[in-house]
Short mmCIF file of C-alpha atoms in Angstrom, two decimals:
data_model
loop_
_atom_site.label_atom_id
_atom_site.label_comp_id
_atom_site.label_asym_id
_atom_site.label_seq_id
_atom_site.Cartn_x
_atom_site.Cartn_y
_atom_site.Cartn_z
CA ALA A 136 55.14 -11.16 38.56
CA SER A 137 51.95 -12.00 36.75
CA CYS A 138 51.37 -10.01 33.53
CA GLY A 139 47.60 -10.44 33.32
CA TYR A 140 44.41 -11.87 34.78
CA TRP A 141 41.78 -14.33 33.57
CA PRO A 142 38.27 -14.20 35.08
CA ILE A 143 36.78 -17.40 36.44
CA ILE A 144 33.00 -17.38 37.02
CA GLY A 145 32.02 -19.18 40.19
CA ALA A 146 28.60 -20.11 41.42
CA ASN A 147 28.24 -17.06 43.63
CA ARG A 148 31.22 -14.82 42.86
CA THR A 149 33.89 -13.99 40.29
CA HIS A 150 37.56 -14.65 41.00
CA SER A 151 40.58 -13.27 39.13
CA TYR A 152 43.76 -15.24 39.04
CA GLY A 153 47.11 -14.49 37.41
CA PHE A 154 48.05 -16.35 34.27
CA ASP A 155 50.82 -18.06 36.22
CA ALA A 156 48.18 -20.06 38.00
CA PHE A 157 47.28 -21.71 34.69
CA ARG A 158 50.75 -22.75 33.56
CA HIS A 159 50.20 -26.27 34.82
CA THR A 160 46.38 -26.47 34.48
CA ASP A 161 45.97 -27.18 30.76
CA ASP A 162 42.76 -29.12 31.37
CA GLN A 163 41.13 -26.10 33.01
CA PHE A 164 42.18 -23.84 30.13
CA LEU A 165 40.79 -26.31 27.60
CA GLN A 166 37.50 -26.48 29.47
CA TRP A 167 37.27 -22.67 29.43
CA SER A 168 37.99 -22.52 25.68
CA GLN A 169 35.32 -25.10 25.00
CA LEU A 170 32.83 -23.17 27.13
CA GLU A 171 33.66 -19.93 25.31
CA ALA A 172 33.18 -21.60 21.91
CA ALA A 173 29.84 -23.02 23.00
CA VAL A 174 28.57 -19.71 24.35
CA ALA A 175 29.55 -17.61 21.29
CA PRO A 176 26.69 -18.77 18.98
CA THR A 177 24.17 -18.22 21.78
CA THR A 178 25.53 -14.71 22.34
CA MET A 179 25.21 -13.98 18.63
CA ARG A 180 21.61 -15.21 18.59
CA LEU A 181 20.81 -13.12 21.65
CA THR A 182 22.27 -10.05 19.93
CA LEU A 183 20.07 -10.64 16.88
CA VAL A 184 17.00 -11.08 19.08
CA LEU A 185 17.73 -7.80 20.85
CA HIS A 186 18.10 -6.00 17.51
CA ALA A 187 14.79 -7.47 16.32
CA ALA A 188 13.09 -6.45 19.57
CA ALA A 189 14.33 -2.90 19.12
CA ALA A 190 13.01 -2.90 15.57
CA LEU A 191 9.61 -4.06 16.79
CA SER A 192 9.28 -1.25 19.30
CA THR A 193 6.23 0.95 18.96
CA GLN A 194 8.16 4.21 19.02
CA ARG A 195 6.98 6.51 16.24
CA ARG A 196 9.62 7.02 13.55
CA PRO A 197 9.80 9.77 10.93
CA TYR A 198 8.18 9.22 7.53
CA ASP A 199 11.52 8.71 5.82
CA THR A 200 10.51 6.19 3.13
CA LYS A 201 8.85 7.72 0.06
CA VAL A 202 6.73 6.02 -2.60
CA ARG A 203 5.74 8.12 -5.61
CA VAL A 204 3.70 7.06 -8.64
CA ALA A 205 2.58 9.30 -11.53
CA SER A 206 0.63 7.57 -14.29
CA GLN A 207 -1.30 8.70 -17.36
CA ARG A 208 -3.54 6.56 -19.56
CA SER A 209 -5.80 7.19 -22.55
CA ALA A 210 -8.62 4.99 -23.79
CA PRO A 211 -9.85 5.80 -27.33
CA LEU A 212 -13.39 4.92 -28.31
CA PRO A 213 -13.63 2.51 -31.24
CA PRO A 214 -14.98 3.94 -34.52
CA THR A 215 -18.06 1.76 -34.14
CA ALA A 216 -19.06 3.34 -30.81
CA PRO A 217 -22.42 5.16 -30.84
CA GLN A 218 -22.38 8.89 -31.52
CA ASN A 219 -25.47 9.82 -29.56
CA PRO A 220 -25.99 10.36 -26.72
CA THR A 221 -22.52 11.88 -26.69
CA LEU A 222 -19.52 10.95 -24.62
CA THR A 223 -19.76 14.36 -22.94
CA GLU A 224 -23.31 13.61 -21.80
CA TYR A 225 -22.13 10.30 -20.37
CA MET A 226 -19.16 11.77 -18.50
CA ARG A 227 -21.39 14.44 -16.96
CA LEU A 228 -23.78 11.92 -15.44
CA PRO A 229 -24.12 12.08 -11.63
CA THR A 230 -21.02 10.50 -10.13
CA ALA A 231 -23.19 8.29 -7.90
CA GLN A 232 -23.57 6.09 -10.98
CA TYR A 233 -19.92 5.03 -10.73
CA ALA A 234 -20.97 2.80 -7.83
CA LEU A 235 -23.03 0.78 -10.32
CA LEU A 236 -20.02 -0.20 -12.44
CA ASP A 237 -18.48 -3.65 -12.26
CA LEU A 238 -14.79 -2.97 -11.79
CA PRO A 239 -12.11 -5.39 -13.04
CA TYR A 240 -9.63 -7.50 -11.05
CA GLY A 241 -12.01 -7.83 -8.12
CA ALA A 242 -11.93 -4.12 -7.25
CA ASP A 243 -15.06 -2.57 -5.80
CA LEU A 244 -16.33 1.03 -5.62
CA ARG A 245 -18.89 1.70 -2.90
CA ARG A 246 -20.80 4.93 -2.46
CA LYS A 247 -20.70 6.07 1.18
CA GLY A 248 -22.82 9.22 0.95
CA SER A 249 -22.39 12.86 0.01
CA ASN A 250 -21.03 16.06 1.47
CA GLY A 251 -22.60 19.03 -0.27
CA ASP A 252 -21.68 18.78 -3.94
CA GLN A 253 -19.10 16.07 -3.26
CA GLU A 254 -19.75 12.35 -3.52
CA LEU A 255 -18.04 10.05 -1.00
CA PHE A 256 -16.82 6.61 -2.08
CA GLU A 257 -14.73 3.75 -0.79
CA LEU A 258 -12.47 2.03 -3.30
CA VAL A 259 -11.51 -1.51 -2.33
CA VAL A 260 -8.33 -2.53 -4.14
CA PRO A 261 -7.65 -6.25 -4.75
CA PRO A 262 -4.95 -7.75 -2.50
CA VAL A 263 -1.36 -6.86 -3.41
CA LYS A 264 1.79 -8.55 -2.13
CA PHE A 265 4.55 -6.45 -0.57
CA PHE A 266 7.58 -8.47 0.57
CA PHE A 267 6.06 -11.08 2.94
CA LEU A 268 2.70 -9.32 3.48
CA THR A 269 -0.50 -9.43 1.43
CA VAL A 270 -2.74 -6.41 1.97
CA SER A 271 -5.97 -5.02 0.52
CA PRO A 272 -6.06 -1.19 0.48
CA HIS A 273 -9.41 0.44 1.29
CA VAL A 274 -9.29 4.05 0.04
CA GLN A 275 -11.79 6.69 1.14
CA CYS A 276 -12.45 9.06 -1.78
CA VAL A 277 -14.10 12.39 -2.47
CA VAL A 278 -15.35 12.90 -6.04
CA ASP A 279 -15.88 16.32 -7.62
CA SER A 280 -17.21 16.79 -11.15
CA ASN A 281 -17.58 19.77 -13.45
CA GLU A 282 -18.22 20.38 -17.14
CA HIS A 283 -14.73 19.32 -18.19
CA SER A 284 -13.43 16.78 -15.69
CA VAL A 285 -14.06 14.35 -12.86
CA VAL A 286 -11.56 14.56 -9.99
CA VAL A 287 -11.14 11.84 -7.37
CA ARG A 288 -9.14 12.60 -4.22
CA GLY A 289 -8.17 9.94 -1.74
CA THR A 290 -8.61 11.28 1.79
CA SER A 291 -7.40 8.23 3.71
CA CYS A 292 -6.33 4.64 3.22
CA THR A 293 -6.66 1.62 5.49
CA LEU A 294 -4.77 -1.60 4.80
CA LYS A 295 -6.57 -4.81 5.63
CA GLY A 296 -5.13 -8.30 5.91
CA THR A 297 -4.83 -11.33 8.15
CA ASP A 298 -1.32 -10.64 9.50
CA ALA A 299 -1.21 -8.77 12.82
CA LEU A 300 1.57 -6.57 11.43
CA VAL A 301 -0.90 -5.08 8.92
CA ARG A 302 -2.77 -3.35 11.76
CA ARG A 303 0.46 -1.74 12.95
CA ILE A 304 1.33 -0.51 9.46
CA ASN A 305 -1.89 1.54 9.37
CA ASP A 306 -0.38 3.84 12.02
CA CYS A 307 2.86 4.26 10.09
CA PHE A 308 2.07 5.93 6.77
CA ASP A 309 0.56 9.03 5.21
CA PHE A 310 -1.37 8.48 1.95
CA ARG A 311 -2.37 10.95 -0.77
CA VAL A 312 -3.80 10.27 -4.22
CA THR A 313 -5.50 12.39 -6.88
CA ALA A 314 -7.00 11.03 -10.09
CA GLU A 315 -8.42 13.27 -12.81
CA MET A 316 -10.49 12.10 -15.76
CA THR A 317 -11.00 14.29 -18.82
CA TRP A 318 -12.33 13.48 -22.25
CA VAL A 319 -12.17 14.47 -25.91
CA ASP A 320 -15.47 14.41 -27.77
CA GLY A 321 -14.88 15.39 -31.39
CA SER A 322 -13.73 13.71 -34.58
CA THR A 323 -11.66 11.48 -32.31
CA ARG A 324 -13.07 10.49 -28.93
CA ARG A 325 -11.26 9.25 -25.89
CA ILE A 326 -11.17 9.28 -22.09
CA ASP A 327 -7.92 10.33 -20.39
CA CYS A 328 -6.92 9.62 -16.82
CA SER A 329 -3.96 10.86 -14.79
CA VAL A 330 -3.05 9.70 -11.29
CA ASP A 331 -0.59 11.11 -8.78
CA LEU A 332 0.01 8.95 -5.73
CA ALA A 333 2.26 9.64 -2.75
CA VAL A 334 2.87 7.46 0.29
CA ASP A 335 5.23 8.48 3.11
CA VAL A 336 6.11 5.61 5.43
CA ALA A 337 7.74 5.14 8.81
CA PRO A 338 8.67 1.45 8.35
CA PRO A 339 7.33 -0.61 11.27
CA GLY A 340 8.68 -3.75 12.88
CA PRO A 341 10.84 -6.00 10.72
CA PHE A 342 10.63 -3.60 7.77
CA ARG A 343 13.13 -1.40 9.63
CA LEU A 344 15.75 -4.07 9.03
CA ILE A 345 15.33 -3.71 5.24
CA PRO A 346 17.39 -0.98 3.53
CA ARG A 347 15.27 2.08 2.80
CA ARG A 348 16.23 2.07 -0.87
CA SER A 349 14.98 -1.51 -1.23
CA LEU A 350 11.68 -0.55 0.40
CA GLU A 351 11.23 2.43 -1.91
CA VAL A 352 12.10 0.54 -5.10
CA THR A 353 9.78 -2.34 -4.20
CA GLY A 354 7.01 0.00 -3.05
CA ASN A 355 7.19 2.06 -6.23
CA SER A 356 7.10 -1.06 -8.38
CA VAL A 357 4.17 -2.66 -6.56
CA MET A 358 2.12 0.55 -6.46
CA ARG A 359 2.85 1.40 -10.10
CA VAL A 360 1.70 -2.02 -11.31
CA ALA A 361 -1.44 -1.94 -9.15
CA THR A 362 -2.27 1.65 -10.16
CA ASN A 363 -1.82 1.00 -13.88
CA GLN A 364 -3.95 -2.13 -13.73
CA ILE A 365 -6.77 -0.32 -11.98
CA ILE A 366 -6.66 2.68 -14.35
CA ARG A 367 -6.54 0.51 -17.46
CA GLY A 368 -9.37 -1.68 -16.22
CA PHE A 369 -11.49 1.26 -15.08
CA LEU A 370 -11.15 3.08 -18.40
CA GLN A 371 -12.09 -0.05 -20.31
CA THR A 372 -15.10 -0.46 -18.03
CA LEU A 373 -16.16 3.12 -18.81
CA LEU A 374 -15.82 2.55 -22.57
CA ASN A 375 -17.89 -0.62 -22.46
CA ASP A 376 -20.51 0.98 -20.25
CA TYR A 377 -20.75 4.06 -22.46
CA SER A 378 -21.30 1.92 -25.56
CA LYS A 379 -24.10 0.05 -23.80
CA TRP A 380 -25.58 3.21 -22.28
CA ALA A 381 -25.56 5.10 -25.61
CA SER A 382 -27.05 2.26 -27.66
CA ASP A 383 -29.69 0.91 -25.24
CA GLU A 384 -32.41 3.29 -24.05
CA SER A 385 -33.81 0.77 -21.58
CA TYR A 386 -30.36 0.41 -20.02
CA ARG A 387 -30.11 4.19 -19.67
CA GLU A 388 -33.41 4.22 -17.83
CA ARG A 389 -32.36 1.39 -15.51
CA ARG A 390 -29.08 3.15 -14.77
CA ARG A 391 -30.89 6.38 -13.97
CA ALA A 392 -33.33 4.64 -11.62
CA ASN A 393 -30.58 2.66 -9.91
CA ALA A 394 -28.44 5.78 -9.50
CA GLU A 395 -31.33 7.60 -7.87
CA ALA A 396 -31.78 4.68 -5.48
CA VAL A 397 -28.07 4.69 -4.63
CA ALA A 398 -28.06 8.46 -4.08
CA ALA A 399 -31.05 8.19 -1.74
CA ARG A 400 -29.27 5.82 0.66
#
């Protein structure tokens, strides 16, 4: 009696024959083995395609990838910096004037209006590379100022870029950032800045195929470098602008007039 069966695929139906039928049909068995060997790579490729298709599905996933950056920087004024008007007077200027500053690294700060006592800005961050994507974050900010500090809170962030995947990523993350600037205006003078940034991500598309730990490590590294560069450059811009503002009365007047024009938009 036959101890097993081997399926043979016909044009319109499948037959099953006992192994005994193949004892004297070595050529048929060889042909089947060759067919099986040829089909295996195709099957493997199909499996990979199906996995990729599943990863590219639009189903909303939980925000299970966390990026956290906490950074603090101080920028001391040089001993040769003017004493009057004081650093405190400069830091208490209307925050609309920040839109007049030339930021480093191609960053741009645009005033978008006001909401009561709050000033609304858009910070355009220079393009950063994350794995195979290059994106430019556009951060909507609310700025509050008081006698002792200036606080910037990011209310939303939109990533812009040429890759179609960038548009999908914008639906897959939650963004929060707070930056606080304080200053010391005494025998030593400096501007301090602290930033706390949090991004929770539901990795879209092909990013789901990358281990979460790799995404978090890379995300933390990229965001830390970008954040530190922006803080360092912004503080240096403030120091340079204060020195010019404090030593040049005509510049102070131009800044005041330009700030009023910006605030009136």
